[in-house]
Structure formats: C-alpha cells, structure tokens
Amino acid sequence: MPLVPSYIASLKPYVAGRSAEEVKRAYGIDRVIKLASNENPLGASPLAVEAMRRAMDGLNLYPTGGLKLRERLAEQFELQTANVIAGSGSEGIMSNIIRTFLCDEDEVLTTESAFIGFQVLAKGRGVQYRTVPYGGWAYDLPALAAAITDRTKIVYLANPNNPTGTIFTRAEFDAFYQHVPERVLIILDEAYFEYAKDNPRYPDSMHYRYDNVITLRTFSKAYGLAGARIGYGFAHADLIANLLKVKLPFEPGVVAEAAGMGALLDKEFLHRTLEVNARGMRTISEGLRSLGVECVRSDANFVMTVWENEAEAQRVTEELLREGVIVRPLGAFGIPNGVRISTGTESQNLEFLDALEKVMAPAKV
C-alpha cells in the first residue's frame, strides 16, 4: 500500500519567491529589492496594524470563525452574512471549495498556466484537471465554454489573471456565462480586484450574483496584509453553508480577522496604494518597452515579460539577483520564458530598470 496517492506523489509543492535576506546571503550583497511576489511596497494598512495590536489582548480566546468580519463585509456589500465566508487568504477558501464540492468523477477546467496556487490545490484533489490555451495571454472564454463536459464541476477564472495580469471584459463574461450549465460552479478569483475595479470594461463579480458563482477576494495585495493571511468570499447561501461545514472551525485567527476589519476602514491607504501602483505600472511598462522587452498589458500590480526562450528568462532572472533585484520566473506556472515583475516604490521601479538595462547590455553586444 503506497504512503500517498499517486497524484500526490507526482505533485510539485508551491515554492514561494526568494526572500531578500536569502538573496543577500547567497550573493554577498547588502541591498536587495523584492519585486517578485506582488506585495504592497507601502507596507500594511495602518488601520489594520492598529486593529491587530488591539486584538492581541484577546489571544487567550478562541476565534469565532470570522463572524465579525463576515458581518462587516455583508453590511458593506449589502448582502446577508450567510452569503459571506472568511478564511486564511483566498487560497484557504479555494482549498475548502475543492474539498467541499469535488467528487472523484468530477473535473476542473481552467486556462493553461493558471495561478499556481490553484494548480497545486486542484491537482492535489486527484480529479481530472483540464485546461485550454491562452488567447493573447488572456483567458479564452469561448474555448473554455466549448470545453465544458458533463463531468465539469468547477471552472476557475482569475480576473485579473495571475501571472499574466490580463482581464476578460464584461461582454466576454456575459457571452461565456450563457454557455455554462447551472450545475457548474464558477470560481471568480478577484485577488487583484482593487487594481482593476475602475476599468469600465472590468466585470466586477458583485454585479453577477449568480447562484453558481463564488467570488474570492483578499486583503493580501492592496491592503498589504499578505503575512496576516486573511481573505473572503461571496456566494449563494447554500454554497456558503456547505463551505462552513468543511472549513477549520476557528479559521481565521483573531488577529487576522481584526486586520481585515481595520483594512476595510482604511480608505486613505487604499487610495495611496492605487496611486502608487498606477504610477509604477506606467514607469515599468514604459521602461520595459524602451528597452525592447515584450511585456503584457496588465490591470494588476505586476507586469509579465516574455523572453525569447527559457534560457534567456533564467539568465535575466539570475543576473538581476546579482544586481540585488528579485523578480519571479514563471516556469513553475507553466510559462518557462516568462518573468513577472511586481510594482515597487518609484525609486525601486527605477532601480529595477537600471539593473535590467545593465543585465541586457551584454546581450546587445
């Protein structure tokens, strides 16, 4: 009898991006900037941090499963608490969706090279995992609709998409939904919602409160709470009720829940984050194009670059590390010639472009 099922034995675990301290030790350098993990360069929401400090006084008490945060979110989005779930980041809820709704004979459908966290979770369930190719580095929704079978239980859509940064539009989603059977659950992963929400072409899922759609959002990105692990989801009360049967009873913790509640009040920090990101996206995108680097138009807080081949992507990534700049190679996602760059502060963005120009110089000789 094997120790683990074959689909677990063959699975590659998620590997986080390298830390600044690790790179300093490895390359013997004193200064490192990390533009690899789509983190907020401004730090965490001050109101969230203050709420976390206050919550520390109650660490001897068990959490209530995120009930207060669920109630706050329900009030803000004009829902019932029964339509809201909170968890350890959006990935925590994603994991519960897979555990709750997938039977052995079901299958999952998504794009190729989807968010790697979802890949690991879905493949770890041992069901059929099917994909269709990108269309211009974006979800090909007509192809996905055509690929739905009688066994399809979950369709995963990230909008904006990680790692490409692309979105699908209102019109595209409306056309896609017409071909989705009611029995099929759609996960709309909106981890980067705040960065795209002002785009008039963006289909905010809260305008699509369909019975078979589960929205996932997070405080990790725009609110700078990646280390707190707090996210939330919206869905029909029947879906949420079943998810609550499966989730860990005391998830999220009291400090993480307090962080989410504080962040929701921090409009000033969110506004500043979006301003800094918009400037950073312009600086990085224009700088990449001026260097002749192919990059994909993004509605998130990162830009995906496309290189001639995997070897060149690896060379650029390695040479940038030697220059003290951490970026994210995308081989693990399934895009071996791709490299993702997160936005930083203005000085970090310019430092990255200076380093990249130096790295590319030998290739031009």
JSON list of N, CA and C in Angstrom, two decimals, residues 286-320:
[
{"chain": "A", "resi": 286, "resn": "GLU", "atom": "N", "xyz": [6.55, 51.36, -19.52]},
{"chain": "A", "resi": 286, "resn": "GLU", "atom": "CA", "xyz": [7.22, 52.21, -20.50]},
{"chain": "A", "resi": 286, "resn": "GLU", "atom": "C", "xyz": [8.72, 51.93, -20.52]},
{"chain": "A", "resi": 287, "resn": "GLY", "atom": "N", "xyz": [9.30, 51.68, -19.36]},
{"chain": "A", "resi": 287, "resn": "GLY", "atom": "CA", "xyz": [10.73, 51.37, -19.29]},
{"chain": "A", "resi": 287, "resn": "GLY", "atom": "C", "xyz": [11.05, 50.06, -19.99]},
{"chain": "A", "resi": 288, "resn": "LEU", "atom": "N", "xyz": [10.23, 49.05, -19.80]},
{"chain": "A", "resi": 288, "resn": "LEU", "atom": "CA", "xyz": [10.45, 47.77, -20.46]},
{"chain": "A", "resi": 288, "resn": "LEU", "atom": "C", "xyz": [10.38, 47.92, -21.98]},
{"chain": "A", "resi": 289, "resn": "ARG", "atom": "N", "xyz": [9.39, 48.65, -22.44]},
{"chain": "A", "resi": 289, "resn": "ARG", "atom": "CA", "xyz": [9.23, 48.81, -23.89]},
{"chain": "A", "resi": 289, "resn": "ARG", "atom": "C", "xyz": [10.40, 49.60, -24.49]},
{"chain": "A", "resi": 290, "resn": "SER", "atom": "N", "xyz": [10.90, 50.58, -23.73]},
{"chain": "A", "resi": 290, "resn": "SER", "atom": "CA", "xyz": [12.04, 51.36, -24.23]},
{"chain": "A", "resi": 290, "resn": "SER", "atom": "C", "xyz": [13.30, 50.50, -24.33]},
{"chain": "A", "resi": 291, "resn": "LEU", "atom": "N", "xyz": [13.35, 49.43, -23.54]},
{"chain": "A", "resi": 291, "resn": "LEU", "atom": "CA", "xyz": [14.48, 48.50, -23.61]},
{"chain": "A", "resi": 291, "resn": "LEU", "atom": "C", "xyz": [14.24, 47.39, -24.61]},
{"chain": "A", "resi": 292, "resn": "GLY", "atom": "N", "xyz": [13.09, 47.42, -25.26]},
{"chain": "A", "resi": 292, "resn": "GLY", "atom": "CA", "xyz": [12.79, 46.40, -26.25]},
{"chain": "A", "resi": 292, "resn": "GLY", "atom": "C", "xyz": [12.32, 45.09, -25.68]},
{"chain": "A", "resi": 293, "resn": "VAL", "atom": "N", "xyz": [11.80, 45.12, -24.43]},
{"chain": "A", "resi": 293, "resn": "VAL", "atom": "CA", "xyz": [11.34, 43.90, -23.77]},
{"chain": "A", "resi": 293, "resn": "VAL", "atom": "C", "xyz": [9.83, 43.75, -23.99]},
{"chain": "A", "resi": 294, "resn": "GLU", "atom": "N", "xyz": [9.42, 42.58, -24.44]},
{"chain": "A", "resi": 294, "resn": "GLU", "atom": "CA", "xyz": [7.99, 42.32, -24.62]},
{"chain": "A", "resi": 294, "resn": "GLU", "atom": "C", "xyz": [7.32, 42.18, -23.27]},
{"chain": "A", "resi": 295, "resn": "CYS", "atom": "N", "xyz": [6.25, 42.94, -23.05]},
{"chain": "A", "resi": 295, "resn": "CYS", "atom": "CA", "xyz": [5.50, 42.83, -21.80]},
{"chain": "A", "resi": 295, "resn": "CYS", "atom": "C", "xyz": [4.01, 42.85, -22.11]},
{"chain": "A", "resi": 296, "resn": "VAL", "atom": "N", "xyz": [3.26, 42.20, -21.25]},
{"chain": "A", "resi": 296, "resn": "VAL", "atom": "CA", "xyz": [1.82, 42.04, -21.45]},
{"chain": "A", "resi": 296, "resn": "VAL", "atom": "C", "xyz": [1.09, 43.14, -20.70]},
{"chain": "A", "resi": 297, "resn": "ARG", "atom": "N", "xyz": [0.10, 43.76, -21.36]},
{"chain": "A", "resi": 297, "resn": "ARG", "atom": "CA", "xyz": [-0.68, 44.80, -20.68]},
{"chain": "A", "resi": 297, "resn": "ARG", "atom": "C", "xyz": [-1.38, 44.22, -19.48]},
{"chain": "A", "resi": 298, "resn": "SER", "atom": "N", "xyz": [-1.24, 44.88, -18.33]},
{"chain": "A", "resi": 298, "resn": "SER", "atom": "CA", "xyz": [-1.73, 44.34, -17.07]},
{"chain": "A", "resi": 298, "resn": "SER", "atom": "C", "xyz": [-2.66, 45.30, -16.37]},
{"chain": "A", "resi": 299, "resn": "ASP", "atom": "N", "xyz": [-3.69, 44.74, -15.70]},
{"chain": "A", "resi": 299, "resn": "ASP", "atom": "CA", "xyz": [-4.59, 45.52, -14.86]},
{"chain": "A", "resi": 299, "resn": "ASP", "atom": "C", "xyz": [-4.40, 45.19, -13.40]},
{"chain": "A", "resi": 300, "resn": "ALA", "atom": "N", "xyz": [-3.23, 44.69, -13.04]},
{"chain": "A", "resi": 300, "resn": "ALA", "atom": "CA", "xyz": [-2.96, 44.28, -11.65]},
{"chain": "A", "resi": 300, "resn": "ALA", "atom": "C", "xyz": [-1.83, 45.15, -11.08]},
{"chain": "A", "resi": 301, "resn": "ASN", "atom": "N", "xyz": [-1.01, 44.58, -10.22]},
{"chain": "A", "resi": 301, "resn": "ASN", "atom": "CA", "xyz": [0.13, 45.31, -9.66]},
{"chain": "A", "resi": 301, "resn": "ASN", "atom": "C", "xyz": [1.43, 44.64, -10.06]},
{"chain": "A", "resi": 302, "resn": "PHE", "atom": "N", "xyz": [1.46, 44.07, -11.25]},
{"chain": "A", "resi": 302, "resn": "PHE", "atom": "CA", "xyz": [2.64, 43.41, -11.77]},
{"chain": "A", "resi": 302, "resn": "PHE", "atom": "C", "xyz": [2.56, 43.39, -13.29]},
{"chain": "A", "resi": 303, "resn": "VAL", "atom": "N", "xyz": [3.72, 43.15, -13.90]},
{"chain": "A", "resi": 303, "resn": "VAL", "atom": "CA", "xyz": [3.82, 43.06, -15.36]},
{"chain": "A", "resi": 303, "resn": "VAL", "atom": "C", "xyz": [4.53, 41.75, -15.70]},
{"chain": "A", "resi": 304, "resn": "MET", "atom": "N", "xyz": [3.99, 41.01, -16.66]},
{"chain": "A", "resi": 304, "resn": "MET", "atom": "CA", "xyz": [4.65, 39.80, -17.12]},
{"chain": "A", "resi": 304, "resn": "MET", "atom": "C", "xyz": [5.46, 40.14, -18.37]},
{"chain": "A", "resi": 305, "resn": "THR", "atom": "N", "xyz": [6.73, 39.77, -18.35]},
{"chain": "A", "resi": 305, "resn": "THR", "atom": "CA", "xyz": [7.58, 39.93, -19.52]},
{"chain": "A", "resi": 305, "resn": "THR", "atom": "C", "xyz": [7.75, 38.59, -20.22]},
{"chain": "A", "resi": 306, "resn": "VAL", "atom": "N", "xyz": [7.91, 38.63, -21.52]},
{"chain": "A", "resi": 306, "resn": "VAL", "atom": "CA", "xyz": [8.04, 37.42, -22.33]},
{"chain": "A", "resi": 306, "resn": "VAL", "atom": "C", "xyz": [9.39, 37.48, -23.05]},
{"chain": "A", "resi": 307, "resn": "TRP", "atom": "N", "xyz": [10.20, 36.43, -22.85]},
{"chain": "A", "resi": 307, "resn": "TRP", "atom": "CA", "xyz": [11.54, 36.40, -23.39]},
{"chain": "A", "resi": 307, "resn": "TRP", "atom": "C", "xyz": [11.63, 35.39, -24.53]},
{"chain": "A", "resi": 308, "resn": "GLU", "atom": "N", "xyz": [12.74, 35.42, -25.24]},
{"chain": "A", "resi": 308, "resn": "GLU", "atom": "CA", "xyz": [12.90, 34.59, -26.43]},
{"chain": "A", "resi": 308, "resn": "GLU", "atom": "C", "xyz": [12.76, 33.11, -26.12]},
{"chain": "A", "resi": 309, "resn": "ASN", "atom": "N", "xyz": [13.29, 32.69, -24.97]},
{"chain": "A", "resi": 309, "resn": "ASN", "atom": "CA", "xyz": [13.23, 31.28, -24.59]},
{"chain": "A", "resi": 309, "resn": "ASN", "atom": "C", "xyz": [13.46, 31.16, -23.09]},
{"chain": "A", "resi": 310, "resn": "GLU", "atom": "N", "xyz": [13.38, 29.95, -22.59]},
{"chain": "A", "resi": 310, "resn": "GLU", "atom": "CA", "xyz": [13.53, 29.71, -21.16]},
{"chain": "A", "resi": 310, "resn": "GLU", "atom": "C", "xyz": [14.93, 30.08, -20.69]},
{"chain": "A", "resi": 311, "resn": "ALA", "atom": "N", "xyz": [15.94, 29.77, -21.47]},
{"chain": "A", "resi": 311, "resn": "ALA", "atom": "CA", "xyz": [17.31, 30.08, -21.07]},
{"chain": "A", "resi": 311, "resn": "ALA", "atom": "C", "xyz": [17.51, 31.57, -20.87]},
{"chain": "A", "resi": 312, "resn": "GLU", "atom": "N", "xyz": [16.95, 32.38, -21.75]},
{"chain": "A", "resi": 312, "resn": "GLU", "atom": "CA", "xyz": [17.10, 33.83, -21.62]},
{"chain": "A", "resi": 312, "resn": "GLU", "atom": "C", "xyz": [16.35, 34.35, -20.40]},
{"chain": "A", "resi": 313, "resn": "ALA", "atom": "N", "xyz": [15.15, 33.80, -20.15]},
{"chain": "A", "resi": 313, "resn": "ALA", "atom": "CA", "xyz": [14.40, 34.21, -18.96]},
{"chain": "A", "resi": 313, "resn": "ALA", "atom": "C", "xyz": [15.17, 33.86, -17.69]},
{"chain": "A", "resi": 314, "resn": "GLN", "atom": "N", "xyz": [15.78, 32.69, -17.67]},
{"chain": "A", "resi": 314, "resn": "GLN", "atom": "CA", "xyz": [16.57, 32.29, -16.50]},
{"chain": "A", "resi": 314, "resn": "GLN", "atom": "C", "xyz": [17.80, 33.17, -16.34]},
{"chain": "A", "resi": 315, "resn": "ARG", "atom": "N", "xyz": [18.45, 33.49, -17.47]},
{"chain": "A", "resi": 315, "resn": "ARG", "atom": "CA", "xyz": [19.65, 34.34, -17.40]},
{"chain": "A", "resi": 315, "resn": "ARG", "atom": "C", "xyz": [19.30, 35.72, -16.83]},
{"chain": "A", "resi": 316, "resn": "VAL", "atom": "N", "xyz": [18.24, 36.31, -17.33]},
{"chain": "A", "resi": 316, "resn": "VAL", "atom": "CA", "xyz": [17.84, 37.64, -16.87]},
{"chain": "A", "resi": 316, "resn": "VAL", "atom": "C", "xyz": [17.50, 37.60, -15.38]},
{"chain": "A", "resi": 317, "resn": "THR", "atom": "N", "xyz": [16.76, 36.57, -14.97]},
{"chain": "A", "resi": 317, "resn": "THR", "atom": "CA", "xyz": [16.40, 36.45, -13.55]},
{"chain": "A", "resi": 317, "resn": "THR", "atom": "C", "xyz": [17.63, 36.33, -12.67]},
{"chain": "A", "resi": 318, "resn": "GLU", "atom": "N", "xyz": [18.58, 35.49, -13.09]},
{"chain": "A", "resi": 318, "resn": "GLU", "atom": "CA", "xyz": [19.79, 35.27, -12.30]},
{"chain": "A", "resi": 318, "resn": "GLU", "atom": "C", "xyz": [20.66, 36.53, -12.24]},
{"chain": "A", "resi": 319, "resn": "GLU", "atom": "N", "xyz": [20.82, 37.20, -13.37]},
{"chain": "A", "resi": 319, "resn": "GLU", "atom": "CA", "xyz": [21.65, 38.40, -13.39]},
{"chain": "A", "resi": 319, "resn": "GLU", "atom": "C", "xyz": [21.02, 39.54, -12.58]},
{"chain": "A", "resi": 320, "resn": "LEU", "atom": "N", "xyz": [19.70, 39.62, -12.58]},
{"chain": "A", "resi": 320, "resn": "LEU", "atom": "CA", "xyz": [19.04, 40.62, -11.74]},
{"chain": "A", "resi": 320, "resn": "LEU", "atom": "C", "xyz": [19.26, 40.33, -10.27]}
]
